[in-house]
Coordinates of C-alpha atoms and ligand atoms in Angstrom, one line a residue:
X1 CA 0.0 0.0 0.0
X2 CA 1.1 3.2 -1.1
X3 CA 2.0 5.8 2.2
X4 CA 1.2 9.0 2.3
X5 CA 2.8 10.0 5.0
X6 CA 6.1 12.3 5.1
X7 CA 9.2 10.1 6.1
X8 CA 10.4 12.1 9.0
X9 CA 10.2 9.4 11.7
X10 CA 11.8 6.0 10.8
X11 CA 9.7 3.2 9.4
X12 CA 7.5 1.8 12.4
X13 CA 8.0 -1.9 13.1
X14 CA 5.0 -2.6 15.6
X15 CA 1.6 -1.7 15.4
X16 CA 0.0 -1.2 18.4
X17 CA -3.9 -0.9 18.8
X18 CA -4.3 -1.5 22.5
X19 CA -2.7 -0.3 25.7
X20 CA -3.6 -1.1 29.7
X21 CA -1.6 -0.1 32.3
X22 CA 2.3 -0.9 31.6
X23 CA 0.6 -3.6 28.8
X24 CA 0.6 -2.8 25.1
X25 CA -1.3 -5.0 22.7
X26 CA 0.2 -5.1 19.1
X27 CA -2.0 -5.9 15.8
X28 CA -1.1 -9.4 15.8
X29 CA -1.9 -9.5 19.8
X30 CA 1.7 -9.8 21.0
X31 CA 1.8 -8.1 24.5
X32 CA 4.4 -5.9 25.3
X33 CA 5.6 -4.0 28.5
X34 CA 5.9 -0.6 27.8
X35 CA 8.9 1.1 29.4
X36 CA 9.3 4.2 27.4
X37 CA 5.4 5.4 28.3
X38 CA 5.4 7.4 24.4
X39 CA 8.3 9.2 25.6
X40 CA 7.7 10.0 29.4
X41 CA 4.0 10.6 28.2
X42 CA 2.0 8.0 30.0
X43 CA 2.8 8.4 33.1
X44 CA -0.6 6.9 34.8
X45 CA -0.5 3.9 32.6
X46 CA -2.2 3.2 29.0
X47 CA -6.4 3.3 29.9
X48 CA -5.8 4.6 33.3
X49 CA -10.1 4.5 34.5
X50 CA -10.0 7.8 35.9
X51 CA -8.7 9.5 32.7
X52 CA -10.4 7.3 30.2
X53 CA -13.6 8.3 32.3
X54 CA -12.6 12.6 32.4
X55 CA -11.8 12.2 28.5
X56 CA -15.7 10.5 27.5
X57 CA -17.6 12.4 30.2
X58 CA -16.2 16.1 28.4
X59 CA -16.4 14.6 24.7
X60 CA -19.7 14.1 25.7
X61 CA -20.4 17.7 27.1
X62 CA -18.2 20.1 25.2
X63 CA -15.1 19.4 23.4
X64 CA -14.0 22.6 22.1
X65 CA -14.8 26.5 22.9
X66 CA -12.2 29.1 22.4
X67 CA -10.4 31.1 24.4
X68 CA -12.2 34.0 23.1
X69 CA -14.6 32.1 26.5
X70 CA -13.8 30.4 29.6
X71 CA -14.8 27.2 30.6
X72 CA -14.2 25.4 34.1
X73 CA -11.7 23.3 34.1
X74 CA -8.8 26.1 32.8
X75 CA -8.4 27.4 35.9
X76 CA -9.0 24.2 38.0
X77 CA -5.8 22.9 36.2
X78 CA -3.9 26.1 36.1
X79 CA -4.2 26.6 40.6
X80 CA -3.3 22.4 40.3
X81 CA -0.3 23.6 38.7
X82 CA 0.4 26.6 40.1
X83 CA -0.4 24.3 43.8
X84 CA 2.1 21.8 43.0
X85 CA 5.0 24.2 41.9
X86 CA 4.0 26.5 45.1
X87 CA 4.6 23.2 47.3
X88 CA 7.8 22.5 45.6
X89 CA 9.3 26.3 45.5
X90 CA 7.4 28.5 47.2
X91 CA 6.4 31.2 44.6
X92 CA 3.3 31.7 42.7
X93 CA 2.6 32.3 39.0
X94 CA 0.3 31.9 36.0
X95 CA -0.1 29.3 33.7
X96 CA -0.6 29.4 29.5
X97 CA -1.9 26.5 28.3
X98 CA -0.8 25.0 24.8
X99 CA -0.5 21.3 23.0
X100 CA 3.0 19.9 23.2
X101 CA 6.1 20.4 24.5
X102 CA 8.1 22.5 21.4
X103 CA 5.1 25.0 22.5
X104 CA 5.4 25.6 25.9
X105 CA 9.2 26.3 25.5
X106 CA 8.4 28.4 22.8
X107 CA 5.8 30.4 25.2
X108 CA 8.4 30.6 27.2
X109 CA 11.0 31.9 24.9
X110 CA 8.8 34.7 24.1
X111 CA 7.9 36.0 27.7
X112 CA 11.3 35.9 28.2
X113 CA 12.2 38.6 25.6
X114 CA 8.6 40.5 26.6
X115 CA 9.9 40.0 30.5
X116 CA 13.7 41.5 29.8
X117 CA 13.1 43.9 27.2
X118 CA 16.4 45.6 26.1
X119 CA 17.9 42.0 26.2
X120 CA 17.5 39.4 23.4
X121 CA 19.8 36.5 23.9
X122 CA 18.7 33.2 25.2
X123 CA 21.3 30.6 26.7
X124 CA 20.6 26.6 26.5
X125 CA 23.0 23.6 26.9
X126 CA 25.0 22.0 24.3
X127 CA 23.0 18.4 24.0
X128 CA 19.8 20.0 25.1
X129 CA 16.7 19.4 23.5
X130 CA 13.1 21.7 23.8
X131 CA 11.6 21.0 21.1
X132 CA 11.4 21.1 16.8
X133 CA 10.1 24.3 16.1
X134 CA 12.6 26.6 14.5
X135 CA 13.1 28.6 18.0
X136 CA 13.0 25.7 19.9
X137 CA 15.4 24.0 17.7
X138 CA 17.1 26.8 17.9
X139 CA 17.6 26.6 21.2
X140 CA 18.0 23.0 21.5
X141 CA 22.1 22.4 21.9
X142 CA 22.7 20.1 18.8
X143 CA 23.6 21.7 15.8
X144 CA 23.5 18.5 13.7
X145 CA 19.8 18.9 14.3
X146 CA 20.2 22.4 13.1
X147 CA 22.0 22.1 9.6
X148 CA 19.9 21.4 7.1
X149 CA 17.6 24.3 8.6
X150 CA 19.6 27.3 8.8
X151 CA 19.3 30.2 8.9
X152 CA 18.5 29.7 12.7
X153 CA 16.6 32.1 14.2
X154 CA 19.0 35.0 16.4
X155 CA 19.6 35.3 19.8
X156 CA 20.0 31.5 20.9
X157 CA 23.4 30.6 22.6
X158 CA 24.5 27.0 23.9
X159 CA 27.0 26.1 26.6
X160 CA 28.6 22.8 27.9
X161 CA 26.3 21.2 30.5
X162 CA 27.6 21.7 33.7
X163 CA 30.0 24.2 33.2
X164 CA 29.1 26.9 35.6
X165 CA 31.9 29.0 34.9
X166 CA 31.3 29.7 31.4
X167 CA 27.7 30.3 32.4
X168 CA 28.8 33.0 34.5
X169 CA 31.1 34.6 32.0
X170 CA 28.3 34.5 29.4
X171 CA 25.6 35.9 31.5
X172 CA 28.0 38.7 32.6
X173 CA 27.7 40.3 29.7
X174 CA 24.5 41.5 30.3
X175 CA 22.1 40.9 27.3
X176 CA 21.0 37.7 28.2
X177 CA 17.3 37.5 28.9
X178 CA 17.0 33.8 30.1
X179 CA 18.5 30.6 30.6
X180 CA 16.9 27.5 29.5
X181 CA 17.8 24.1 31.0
X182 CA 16.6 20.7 31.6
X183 CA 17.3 19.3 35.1
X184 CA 18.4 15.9 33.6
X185 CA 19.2 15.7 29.6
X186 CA 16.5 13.4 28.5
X187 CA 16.6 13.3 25.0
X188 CA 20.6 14.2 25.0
X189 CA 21.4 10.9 26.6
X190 CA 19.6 11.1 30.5
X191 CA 22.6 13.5 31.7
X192 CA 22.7 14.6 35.1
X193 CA 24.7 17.6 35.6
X194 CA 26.9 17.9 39.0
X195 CA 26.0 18.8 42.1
X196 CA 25.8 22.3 42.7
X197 CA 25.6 23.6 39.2
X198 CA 21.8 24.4 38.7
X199 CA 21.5 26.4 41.9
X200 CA 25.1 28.2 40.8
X201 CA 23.3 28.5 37.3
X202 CA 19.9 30.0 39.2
X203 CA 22.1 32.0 41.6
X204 CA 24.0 33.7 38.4
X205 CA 20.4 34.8 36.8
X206 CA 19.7 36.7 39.3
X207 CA 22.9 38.4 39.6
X208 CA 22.1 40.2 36.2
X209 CA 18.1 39.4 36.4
X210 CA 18.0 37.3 33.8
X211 CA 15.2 34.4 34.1
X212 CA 16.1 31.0 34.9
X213 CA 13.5 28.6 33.0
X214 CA 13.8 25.4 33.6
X215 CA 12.2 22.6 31.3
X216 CA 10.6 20.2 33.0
X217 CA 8.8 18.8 29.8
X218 CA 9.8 15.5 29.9
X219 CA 11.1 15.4 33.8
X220 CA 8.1 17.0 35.3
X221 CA 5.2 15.2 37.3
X222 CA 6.4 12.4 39.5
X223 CA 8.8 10.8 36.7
X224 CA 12.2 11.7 38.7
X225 CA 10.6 10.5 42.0
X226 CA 9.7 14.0 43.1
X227 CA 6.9 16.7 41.6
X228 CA 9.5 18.3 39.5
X229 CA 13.3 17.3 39.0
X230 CA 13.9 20.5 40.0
X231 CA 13.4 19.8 44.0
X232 CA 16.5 17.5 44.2
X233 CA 18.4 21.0 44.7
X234 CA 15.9 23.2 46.3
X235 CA 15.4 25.2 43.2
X236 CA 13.5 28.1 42.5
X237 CA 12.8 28.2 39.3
X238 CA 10.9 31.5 37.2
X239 CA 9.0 29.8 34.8
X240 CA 8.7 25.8 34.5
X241 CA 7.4 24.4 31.5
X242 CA 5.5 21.3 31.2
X243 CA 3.7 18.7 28.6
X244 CA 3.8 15.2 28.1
X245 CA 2.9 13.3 31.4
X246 CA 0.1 16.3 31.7
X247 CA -2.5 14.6 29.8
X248 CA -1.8 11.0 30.1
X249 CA -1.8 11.1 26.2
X250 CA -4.0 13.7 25.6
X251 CA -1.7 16.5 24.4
X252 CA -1.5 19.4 26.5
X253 CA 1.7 21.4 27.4
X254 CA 1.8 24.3 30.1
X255 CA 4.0 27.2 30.7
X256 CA 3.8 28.7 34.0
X257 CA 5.5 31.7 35.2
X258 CA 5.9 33.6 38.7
X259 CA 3.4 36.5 38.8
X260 CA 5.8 39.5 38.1
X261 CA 7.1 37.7 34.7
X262 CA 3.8 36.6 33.4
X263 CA 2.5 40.1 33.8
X264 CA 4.4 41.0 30.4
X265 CA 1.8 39.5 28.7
X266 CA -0.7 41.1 27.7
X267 CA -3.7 40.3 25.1
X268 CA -3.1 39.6 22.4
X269 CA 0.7 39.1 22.9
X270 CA 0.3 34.9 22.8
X271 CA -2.4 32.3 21.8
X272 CA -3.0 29.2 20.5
X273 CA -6.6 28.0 19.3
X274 CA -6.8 24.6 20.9
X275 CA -4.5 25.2 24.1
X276 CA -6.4 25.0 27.1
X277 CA -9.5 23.9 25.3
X278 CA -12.1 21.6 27.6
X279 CA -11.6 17.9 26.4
X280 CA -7.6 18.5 26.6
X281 CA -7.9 20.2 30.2
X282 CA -10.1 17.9 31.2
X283 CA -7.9 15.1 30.7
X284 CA -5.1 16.8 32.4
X285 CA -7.2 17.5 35.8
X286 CA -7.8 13.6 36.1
X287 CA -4.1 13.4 35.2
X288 CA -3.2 15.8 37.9
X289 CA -5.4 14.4 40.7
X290 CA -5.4 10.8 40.0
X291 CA -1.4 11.8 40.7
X292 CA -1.7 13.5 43.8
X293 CA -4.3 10.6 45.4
X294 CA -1.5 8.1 44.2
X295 CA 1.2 10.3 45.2
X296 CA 2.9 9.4 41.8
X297 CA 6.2 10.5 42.8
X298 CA 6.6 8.1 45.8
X299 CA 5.6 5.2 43.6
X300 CA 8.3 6.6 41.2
X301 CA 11.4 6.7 44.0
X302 CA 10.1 3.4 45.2
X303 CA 10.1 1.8 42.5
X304 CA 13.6 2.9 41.2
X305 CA 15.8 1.5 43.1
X306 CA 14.4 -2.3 41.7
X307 CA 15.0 -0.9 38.3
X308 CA 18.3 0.3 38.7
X309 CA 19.6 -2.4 40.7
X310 CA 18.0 -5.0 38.3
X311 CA 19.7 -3.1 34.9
X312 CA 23.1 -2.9 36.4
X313 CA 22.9 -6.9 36.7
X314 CA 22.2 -7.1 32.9
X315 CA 25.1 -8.3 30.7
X316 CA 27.0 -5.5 29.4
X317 CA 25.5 -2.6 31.7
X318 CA 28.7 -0.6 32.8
X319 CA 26.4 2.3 34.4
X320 CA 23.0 3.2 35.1
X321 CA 22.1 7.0 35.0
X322 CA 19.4 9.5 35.9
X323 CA 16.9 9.5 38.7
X324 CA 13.2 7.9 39.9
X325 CA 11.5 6.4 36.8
X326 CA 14.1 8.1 33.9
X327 CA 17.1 5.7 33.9
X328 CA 19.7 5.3 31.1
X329 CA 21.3 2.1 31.4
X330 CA 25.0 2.6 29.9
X331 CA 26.4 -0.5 27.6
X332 CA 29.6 -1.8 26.9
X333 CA 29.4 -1.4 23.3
X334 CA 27.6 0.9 21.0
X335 CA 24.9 -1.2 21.0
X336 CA 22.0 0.3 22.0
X337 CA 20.0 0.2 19.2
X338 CA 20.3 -3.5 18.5
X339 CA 19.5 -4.0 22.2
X340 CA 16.2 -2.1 22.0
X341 CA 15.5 -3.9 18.6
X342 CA 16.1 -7.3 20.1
X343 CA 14.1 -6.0 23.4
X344 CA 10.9 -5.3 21.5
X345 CA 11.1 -9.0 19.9
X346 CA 11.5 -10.3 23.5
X347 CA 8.1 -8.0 24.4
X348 CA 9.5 -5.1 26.4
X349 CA 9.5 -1.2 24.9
X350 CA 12.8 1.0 25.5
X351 CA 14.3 3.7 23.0
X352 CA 18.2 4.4 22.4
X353 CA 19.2 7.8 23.1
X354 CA 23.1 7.2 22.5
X355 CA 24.8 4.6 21.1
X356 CA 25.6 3.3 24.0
X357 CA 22.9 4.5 26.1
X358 CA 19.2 2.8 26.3
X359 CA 16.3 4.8 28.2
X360 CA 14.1 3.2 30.9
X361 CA 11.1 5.4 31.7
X362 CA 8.0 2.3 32.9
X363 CA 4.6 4.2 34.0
X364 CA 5.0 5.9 38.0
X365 CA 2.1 3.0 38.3
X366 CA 4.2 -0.2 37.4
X367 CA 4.3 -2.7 39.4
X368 CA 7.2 -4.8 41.2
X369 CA 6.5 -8.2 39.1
X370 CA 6.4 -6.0 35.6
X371 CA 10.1 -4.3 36.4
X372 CA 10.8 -8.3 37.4
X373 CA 9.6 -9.4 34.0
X374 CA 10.8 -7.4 31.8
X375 CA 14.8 -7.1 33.2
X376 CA 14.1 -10.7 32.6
X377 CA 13.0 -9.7 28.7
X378 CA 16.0 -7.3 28.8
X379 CA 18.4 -10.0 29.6
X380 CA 17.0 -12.4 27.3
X381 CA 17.5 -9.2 24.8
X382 CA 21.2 -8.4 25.9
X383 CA 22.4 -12.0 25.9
X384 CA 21.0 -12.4 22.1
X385 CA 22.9 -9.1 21.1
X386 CA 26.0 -9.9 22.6
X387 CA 26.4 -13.4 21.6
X388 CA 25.5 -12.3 17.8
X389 CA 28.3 -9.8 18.4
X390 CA 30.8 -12.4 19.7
X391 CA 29.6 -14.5 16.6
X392 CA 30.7 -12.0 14.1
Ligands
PLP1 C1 12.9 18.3 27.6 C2 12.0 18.4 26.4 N1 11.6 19.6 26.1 C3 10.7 19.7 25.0 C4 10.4 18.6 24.3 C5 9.5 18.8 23.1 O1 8.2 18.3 23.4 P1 7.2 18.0 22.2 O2 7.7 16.9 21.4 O3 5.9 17.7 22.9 O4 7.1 19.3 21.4 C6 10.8 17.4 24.6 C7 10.5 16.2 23.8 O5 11.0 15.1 23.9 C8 11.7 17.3 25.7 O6 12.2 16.1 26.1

């Protein structure tokens, strides 16, 4: 059959048409665990009842109005949010509601230049990643990613991760506006800097009151063990922006900001026509309090330790890396993505994000017997690629 979709994801190999809980069901029925959640996305679980419920109670009430209106449940989800990150920091803000990921960063790029006006430049991490749109690839720190799209739009500078110093030196200069950073480099390779550089890095912002914006895109909501990744070092962040885990699959990003930053918005300066629409928010305040009753983050620093003990056992893993439920198990080999090929034969769902480097991240839900079964998988998966590799 002829495809007419555009080839910028590499060919699928599995079909999936079902999902429960860490469970996927392919099209031929094989049942897979799923420890990769859609990227950090499914953080309650495929199906999860209360969500599945919120999502067919507001399609059948009202799907859609725009936010020419209001509707209940945008602020409902806005003071959840604004509650949590007052719990973890202390502050309070506003929240802008979009679709994905690329878009809250990009909300946030903007406030940033309305917030600092005089002061264009933007500084990220080399290895970064916040998103595909031109600015957010702009300020994503990989300029292989970049090439083939230049020009890239101005005012977007990257620095090595963890280097505090060269922070400092830049920021000194005094046109920077913001600084952009991910508490743990997902898609870059689940990179934790050391200890001590993000409250340096927050510390310097202030100095020359430039805004420290941490992205907590794919980090945020339980997945490192705690609300946001950025509690591990008492952070206080300006804005935080968030998507993925916030609609259990439905998309819906957010970009909150503390009061006096989100003031420089004013109508008309930002939109989007589906952000923060009913069915969307809806789906995100089940998200939100299903996680609180759980206490999602608990399950996810309970749970962790089994997974990271259990993947340093596996053949070949020199190193495991990152925090809670976002774990990069390091390999002897650049083998990672045979490994994750071999893995999803053997019925368990991973992705490689370095050659050498194969991402864990289960739903904050899964249960001690699934992380049992499918290290077992893993090893099964491991053994196969290493004795193929001896064979050669
Ligand atoms: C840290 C981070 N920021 C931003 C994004 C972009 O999110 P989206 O793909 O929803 O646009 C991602 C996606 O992986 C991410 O990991």
């Amino acid at each position: 059959m002829t495809s007419h979709l555009m080839e910028n994801y590499a060919a699928p190999v599995v079909t999936f048409v079902k999902g429960n809980g860490t469970v996927l069901i392919d099209s031929e029925g094989n049942e897979y665990l799923d420890f990769l959640c859609g990227l950090s996305v499914t953080s309650l679980g495929h199906n999860r009842p209360e969500v599945t419920k919120a999502i067919q109670e507001q399609a059948a009430t009202l799907s859609h109005v725009s936010n020419l209106f209001d509707h209940p449940q945008r602020q409902a989800v806005a003071s959840l949010i604004n509650d949590l990150l007052v719990d973890a920091g202390g502050r309070s803000g506003k929240v802008f509601f979009c679709n994905s990921g690329a878009e809250a960063n990009e909300c946030a790029l903007k406030l940033a230049r309305k917030a600092r006006p005089g002061k264009h430049v933007v500084l990220t991490t080399l290895n970064s990643f916040h998103g595909r749109t031109l600015a957010t690839l702009a300020a994503t720190g990989q300029p292989e990613k970049q090439m083939v799209f230049a020009p890239m739009p101005e005012g977007f500078e990257h620095i090595a991760f963890g280097d505090l110093q060269a922070m400092e030196e830049r920021l000194s200069v005094g046109d920077v506006a913001a600084v952009l950073v991910e508490v743990i480099q997902a898609e870059g390779g689940v990179n934790t800097p050391p200890i001590g550089y993000l409250p340096g890095l927050q510390e310097a912002c202030r100095k020359v009151d430039a805004l420290f914006m941490i992205d907590e895109v794919q980090t945020g909501l339980g997945r490192t063990g705690q609300w946001f990744g950025f509690q591990d070092e008492n952070l206080a962040p300006d804005v935080v922006t968030l998507a993925k885990a916030l609609g259990n699959g439905i998309p819906v990003g957010a970009c909150w900001a503390l009061d006096g930053v989100a003031a420089a918005f004013k109508p008309g300066d930002h939109g989007s026509t589906f952000g923060g629409q009913p069915l969307a928010l809806a789906a995100a305040k089940a998200t939100l309090e299903t996680m609180i009753d759980l206490d999602a983050p608990a399950l996810a620093h309970e749970a962790s330790e089994q997974l990271r003990a259990g993947l340093l056992d596996l053949p070949g893993v020199t190193g495991v890396r990152g925090r809670g439920l976002i774990l990069g198990a390091e390999l002897n080999a650049d083998i990672a993505k045979e490994v994750t090929q071999e893995a999803l034969a053997a019925g368990v769902v991973v992705n490689a994000v370095r050659p050498n480097v194969i991402r864990c991240m289960p739903p904050l839900t899964v249960s001690a017997d699934e992380i049992h079964e499918a290290l077992r998988r893993l090893h099964a998966a491991m053994t196969k690629v290493h004795e193929q590799a001896g064979g050669e």
